[in-house]
């Protein structure tokens, strides 16, 4: 297995070198120094500095999650632009600091950015996950007529917030829009739960049956990506 991996790696590097017309000496490096040569080629010619920076940033965020926020706070203090404030708000939202996220999203909604779809959708999300469902609904309704709203995460959270506030019929209208084959698995699982909560068990079974049936013909990568949702769908179906 290891041998085939090396051959595949070499093949890819040689093809990349030829297709991109890189210096031919790389082919000798790749061929005569199989593993090390291929790795050096990848870092020198395939991976871009930006890609490495993104990986490094991700690792740093895991090890020290507050560093990203500290850096963005400094950046915003140096230049209080719309982009910097929204990036800071996004960072607060990532660590579930909803109050700070809301504060910064609200502050960025001024002048030409007063109706910015992205900011309003993220503000809605912060309100929803801080259990401020009324405010989540109010915020969503500022962008509900935007063409981007339909079938967006904002529409999904809007539906859940509506149900929380007792508007079940309206919530159902938005949730059903996500019921399409071979996609929206998370939303469709939530739709099934919605049907169960609102005493429509047969409809819930239909949705869950569809998810499970589709899983049988998924590609391996798609199945891996949705494995947890498929597992939860099977477990939920067994209880209905």
Short mmCIF file of C-alpha atoms in Angstrom, two decimals:
data_model
loop_
_atom_site.label_atom_id
_atom_site.label_comp_id
_atom_site.label_asym_id
_atom_site.label_seq_id
_atom_site.Cartn_x
_atom_site.Cartn_y
_atom_site.Cartn_z
CA UNK A 1 0.00 0.00 0.00
CA UNK A 2 2.83 2.40 0.92
CA UNK A 3 4.59 1.57 -2.37
CA UNK A 4 1.49 2.45 -4.40
CA UNK A 5 1.10 5.72 -2.48
CA UNK A 6 4.67 6.73 -3.41
CA UNK A 7 4.04 5.87 -7.08
CA UNK A 8 0.81 7.88 -7.07
CA UNK A 9 2.52 10.84 -5.40
CA UNK A 10 5.37 10.77 -7.92
CA UNK A 11 2.90 10.47 -10.80
CA UNK A 12 0.95 13.48 -9.62
CA UNK A 13 4.07 15.62 -9.13
CA UNK A 14 5.49 14.68 -12.53
CA UNK A 15 2.17 15.42 -14.24
CA UNK A 16 1.89 18.76 -12.41
CA UNK A 17 5.46 19.65 -13.39
CA UNK A 18 4.79 18.83 -17.05
CA UNK A 19 1.36 20.50 -17.20
CA UNK A 20 2.63 23.70 -15.59
CA UNK A 21 5.87 23.71 -17.59
CA UNK A 22 8.05 23.89 -14.51
CA UNK A 23 11.81 23.36 -14.78
CA UNK A 24 12.58 19.82 -15.96
CA UNK A 25 15.18 19.23 -13.25
CA UNK A 26 12.22 18.78 -10.88
CA UNK A 27 11.35 15.57 -12.69
CA UNK A 28 14.75 14.13 -11.82
CA UNK A 29 14.35 15.22 -8.19
CA UNK A 30 10.90 13.62 -8.01
CA UNK A 31 11.99 10.41 -9.74
CA UNK A 32 15.35 9.76 -8.03
CA UNK A 33 14.42 11.00 -4.53
CA UNK A 34 10.86 9.61 -4.40
CA UNK A 35 9.31 10.79 -1.12
CA UNK A 36 11.49 13.73 -0.12
CA UNK A 37 11.73 14.99 -3.71
CA UNK A 38 7.96 14.88 -4.15
CA UNK A 39 7.34 16.66 -0.85
CA UNK A 40 9.85 19.40 -1.70
CA UNK A 41 8.21 19.82 -5.11
CA UNK A 42 4.75 20.13 -3.55
CA UNK A 43 5.84 22.85 -1.14
CA UNK A 44 7.85 24.68 -3.79
CA UNK A 45 5.35 24.52 -6.65
CA UNK A 46 1.89 23.33 -5.57
CA UNK A 47 1.16 24.72 -2.13
CA UNK A 48 0.90 28.46 -2.20
CA UNK A 49 2.09 30.63 0.67
CA UNK A 50 -1.51 31.69 1.25
CA UNK A 51 -2.54 28.04 1.69
CA UNK A 52 0.21 27.51 4.26
CA UNK A 53 -0.80 30.69 6.07
CA UNK A 54 -4.40 29.46 6.27
CA UNK A 55 -3.29 26.09 7.69
CA UNK A 56 -1.01 27.80 10.19
CA UNK A 57 -3.78 30.19 11.20
CA UNK A 58 -6.16 27.25 11.72
CA UNK A 59 -3.66 25.41 13.92
CA UNK A 60 -3.00 28.56 15.95
CA UNK A 61 -6.75 29.08 16.45
CA UNK A 62 -7.10 25.57 17.89
CA UNK A 63 -4.11 25.91 20.22
CA UNK A 64 -4.88 29.49 21.28
CA UNK A 65 -8.46 30.44 20.30
CA UNK A 66 -8.21 33.91 21.89
CA UNK A 67 -5.22 34.92 19.75
CA UNK A 68 -7.33 35.38 16.64
CA UNK A 69 -9.68 37.71 18.50
CA UNK A 70 -6.81 39.65 20.09
CA UNK A 71 -5.19 40.12 16.68
CA UNK A 72 -8.47 41.25 15.10
CA UNK A 73 -9.15 43.65 17.98
CA UNK A 74 -5.76 45.26 17.40
CA UNK A 75 -6.39 45.39 13.67
CA UNK A 76 -9.78 47.04 14.20
CA UNK A 77 -8.34 49.55 16.68
CA UNK A 78 -5.70 50.49 14.11
CA UNK A 79 -8.28 50.77 11.30
CA UNK A 80 -11.96 50.79 12.26
CA UNK A 81 -13.18 49.80 8.80
CA UNK A 82 -16.38 47.91 8.03
CA UNK A 83 -14.40 44.82 6.96
CA UNK A 84 -12.31 44.76 10.14
CA UNK A 85 -15.32 45.13 12.42
CA UNK A 86 -17.27 42.39 10.65
CA UNK A 87 -14.23 40.08 10.80
CA UNK A 88 -14.02 40.75 14.55
CA UNK A 89 -17.74 40.05 14.97
CA UNK A 90 -17.35 36.78 13.04
CA UNK A 91 -14.51 35.76 15.36
CA UNK A 92 -16.66 36.43 18.43
CA UNK A 93 -19.49 34.40 16.90
CA UNK A 94 -17.12 31.48 16.27
CA UNK A 95 -16.31 31.25 20.00
CA UNK A 96 -19.98 31.72 21.00
CA UNK A 97 -19.42 35.18 22.49
CA UNK A 98 -22.81 36.30 21.22
CA UNK A 99 -22.99 39.61 23.11
CA UNK A 100 -19.74 40.86 21.58
CA UNK A 101 -20.69 39.51 18.17
CA UNK A 102 -24.04 41.32 18.29
CA UNK A 103 -22.37 44.52 19.48
CA UNK A 104 -19.96 44.55 16.55
CA UNK A 105 -22.45 43.46 13.90
CA UNK A 106 -24.84 46.20 15.01
CA UNK A 107 -22.10 48.81 15.02
CA UNK A 108 -21.11 47.91 11.45
CA UNK A 109 -24.64 48.45 10.12
CA UNK A 110 -24.36 52.10 9.22
CA UNK A 111 -24.21 54.33 6.15
CA UNK A 112 -24.05 52.28 2.92
CA UNK A 113 -23.81 49.02 4.91
CA UNK A 114 -27.07 49.55 6.79
CA UNK A 115 -28.82 46.76 4.86
CA UNK A 116 -25.82 44.51 4.24
CA UNK A 117 -27.17 40.98 3.72
CA UNK A 118 -24.18 39.15 5.17
CA UNK A 119 -24.04 41.20 8.38
CA UNK A 120 -27.79 41.03 8.98
CA UNK A 121 -27.80 37.26 8.42
CA UNK A 122 -24.93 36.81 10.90
CA UNK A 123 -26.61 39.15 13.39
CA UNK A 124 -29.74 37.03 13.10
CA UNK A 125 -27.61 33.94 13.82
CA UNK A 126 -26.09 35.55 16.92
CA UNK A 127 -29.54 36.50 18.18
CA UNK A 128 -30.89 33.00 17.52
CA UNK A 129 -28.11 31.17 19.36
CA UNK A 130 -28.35 33.57 22.29
CA UNK A 131 -32.07 32.62 22.50
CA UNK A 132 -33.24 36.11 21.52
CA UNK A 133 -35.75 34.70 19.07
CA UNK A 134 -37.86 37.85 18.68
CA UNK A 135 -34.81 39.86 17.68
CA UNK A 136 -33.67 37.07 15.36
CA UNK A 137 -37.04 37.26 13.60
CA UNK A 138 -36.95 41.06 13.42
CA UNK A 139 -33.48 40.96 11.90
CA UNK A 140 -34.35 38.24 9.39
CA UNK A 141 -37.38 40.19 8.21
CA UNK A 142 -35.09 43.02 7.11
CA UNK A 143 -33.61 40.70 4.46
CA UNK A 144 -36.46 38.30 3.79
CA UNK A 145 -37.16 39.91 0.41
CA UNK A 146 -33.54 39.62 -0.68
CA UNK A 147 -33.02 37.05 -3.45
CA UNK A 148 -30.16 35.54 -1.41
CA UNK A 149 -32.51 34.78 1.50
CA UNK A 150 -34.41 31.87 -0.01
CA UNK A 151 -32.93 28.53 1.15
CA UNK A 152 -30.08 30.31 2.96
CA UNK A 153 -28.92 29.58 6.51
CA UNK A 154 -30.68 32.81 7.46
CA UNK A 155 -33.99 31.40 6.16
CA UNK A 156 -33.41 28.14 8.03
CA UNK A 157 -32.74 29.89 11.36
CA UNK A 158 -35.67 32.23 10.69
CA UNK A 159 -37.96 29.21 10.43
CA UNK A 160 -36.67 27.72 13.69
CA UNK A 161 -37.06 31.08 15.45
CA UNK A 162 -40.62 31.41 14.14
CA UNK A 163 -41.48 28.01 15.59
CA UNK A 164 -39.94 29.00 18.93
CA UNK A 165 -42.25 32.03 18.97
CA UNK A 166 -45.33 29.99 18.05
CA UNK A 167 -45.61 30.79 14.32
CA UNK A 168 -45.67 27.13 13.32
CA UNK A 169 -47.47 27.48 9.97
CA UNK A 170 -45.08 30.18 8.78
CA UNK A 171 -42.07 28.21 10.04
CA UNK A 172 -43.25 25.14 8.13
CA UNK A 173 -43.40 27.13 4.88
CA UNK A 174 -39.70 28.03 5.13
CA UNK A 175 -38.51 24.63 6.37
CA UNK A 176 -40.28 22.70 3.61
CA UNK A 177 -38.34 24.74 1.03
CA UNK A 178 -35.22 22.80 2.09
CA UNK A 179 -36.80 19.40 1.36
CA UNK A 180 -34.98 18.56 -1.86
CA UNK A 181 -33.34 15.23 -2.79
CA UNK A 182 -29.60 14.64 -2.36
CA UNK A 183 -28.89 17.87 -0.48
CA UNK A 184 -29.78 19.90 2.63
CA UNK A 185 -29.43 16.87 4.90
CA UNK A 186 -29.05 18.84 8.12
CA UNK A 187 -32.07 20.99 7.31
CA UNK A 188 -34.14 17.96 6.30
CA UNK A 189 -33.31 16.19 9.56
CA UNK A 190 -34.50 19.31 11.40
CA UNK A 191 -37.63 19.29 9.23
CA UNK A 192 -38.35 15.73 10.37
CA UNK A 193 -37.89 16.80 13.99
CA UNK A 194 -40.23 19.73 13.31
CA UNK A 195 -42.89 17.34 12.01
CA UNK A 196 -42.52 15.15 15.11
CA UNK A 197 -42.79 18.13 17.45
CA UNK A 198 -45.94 19.22 15.66
CA UNK A 199 -47.64 15.82 15.54
CA UNK A 200 -47.05 15.00 11.87
CA UNK A 201 -45.22 11.72 12.35
CA UNK A 202 -46.05 10.26 8.93
CA UNK A 203 -44.45 13.25 7.23
CA UNK A 204 -41.44 12.89 9.49
CA UNK A 205 -41.11 9.23 8.48
CA UNK A 206 -41.24 10.20 4.80
CA UNK A 207 -38.40 12.68 5.19
CA UNK A 208 -36.26 10.26 7.22
CA UNK A 209 -36.94 7.38 4.81
CA UNK A 210 -35.80 9.58 1.92
CA UNK A 211 -32.56 10.52 3.68
CA UNK A 212 -31.77 6.89 4.49
CA UNK A 213 -32.68 5.69 0.98
CA UNK A 214 -30.46 8.36 -0.60
CA UNK A 215 -27.58 7.34 1.67
CA UNK A 216 -27.52 3.92 -0.01
CA UNK A 217 -26.52 5.44 -3.35
CA UNK A 218 -24.20 8.20 -2.08
CA UNK A 219 -20.59 8.43 -3.13
CA UNK A 220 -18.09 7.48 -0.43
CA UNK A 221 -17.09 11.10 0.16
CA UNK A 222 -20.71 12.26 0.39
CA UNK A 223 -21.53 9.43 2.80
CA UNK A 224 -18.58 10.32 5.03
CA UNK A 225 -19.62 13.95 5.01
CA UNK A 226 -23.19 13.14 6.05
CA UNK A 227 -22.51 10.03 8.13
CA UNK A 228 -23.57 11.57 11.45
CA UNK A 229 -26.82 12.92 10.01
CA UNK A 230 -27.61 9.54 8.44
CA UNK A 231 -26.96 7.84 11.79
CA UNK A 232 -29.21 10.32 13.59
CA UNK A 233 -31.91 9.88 10.94
CA UNK A 234 -31.92 6.10 11.46
CA UNK A 235 -32.05 6.51 15.23
CA UNK A 236 -34.87 9.03 15.00
CA UNK A 237 -36.86 6.89 12.58
CA UNK A 238 -36.68 3.98 15.03
CA UNK A 239 -38.41 6.11 17.67
CA UNK A 240 -41.23 7.47 15.51
#
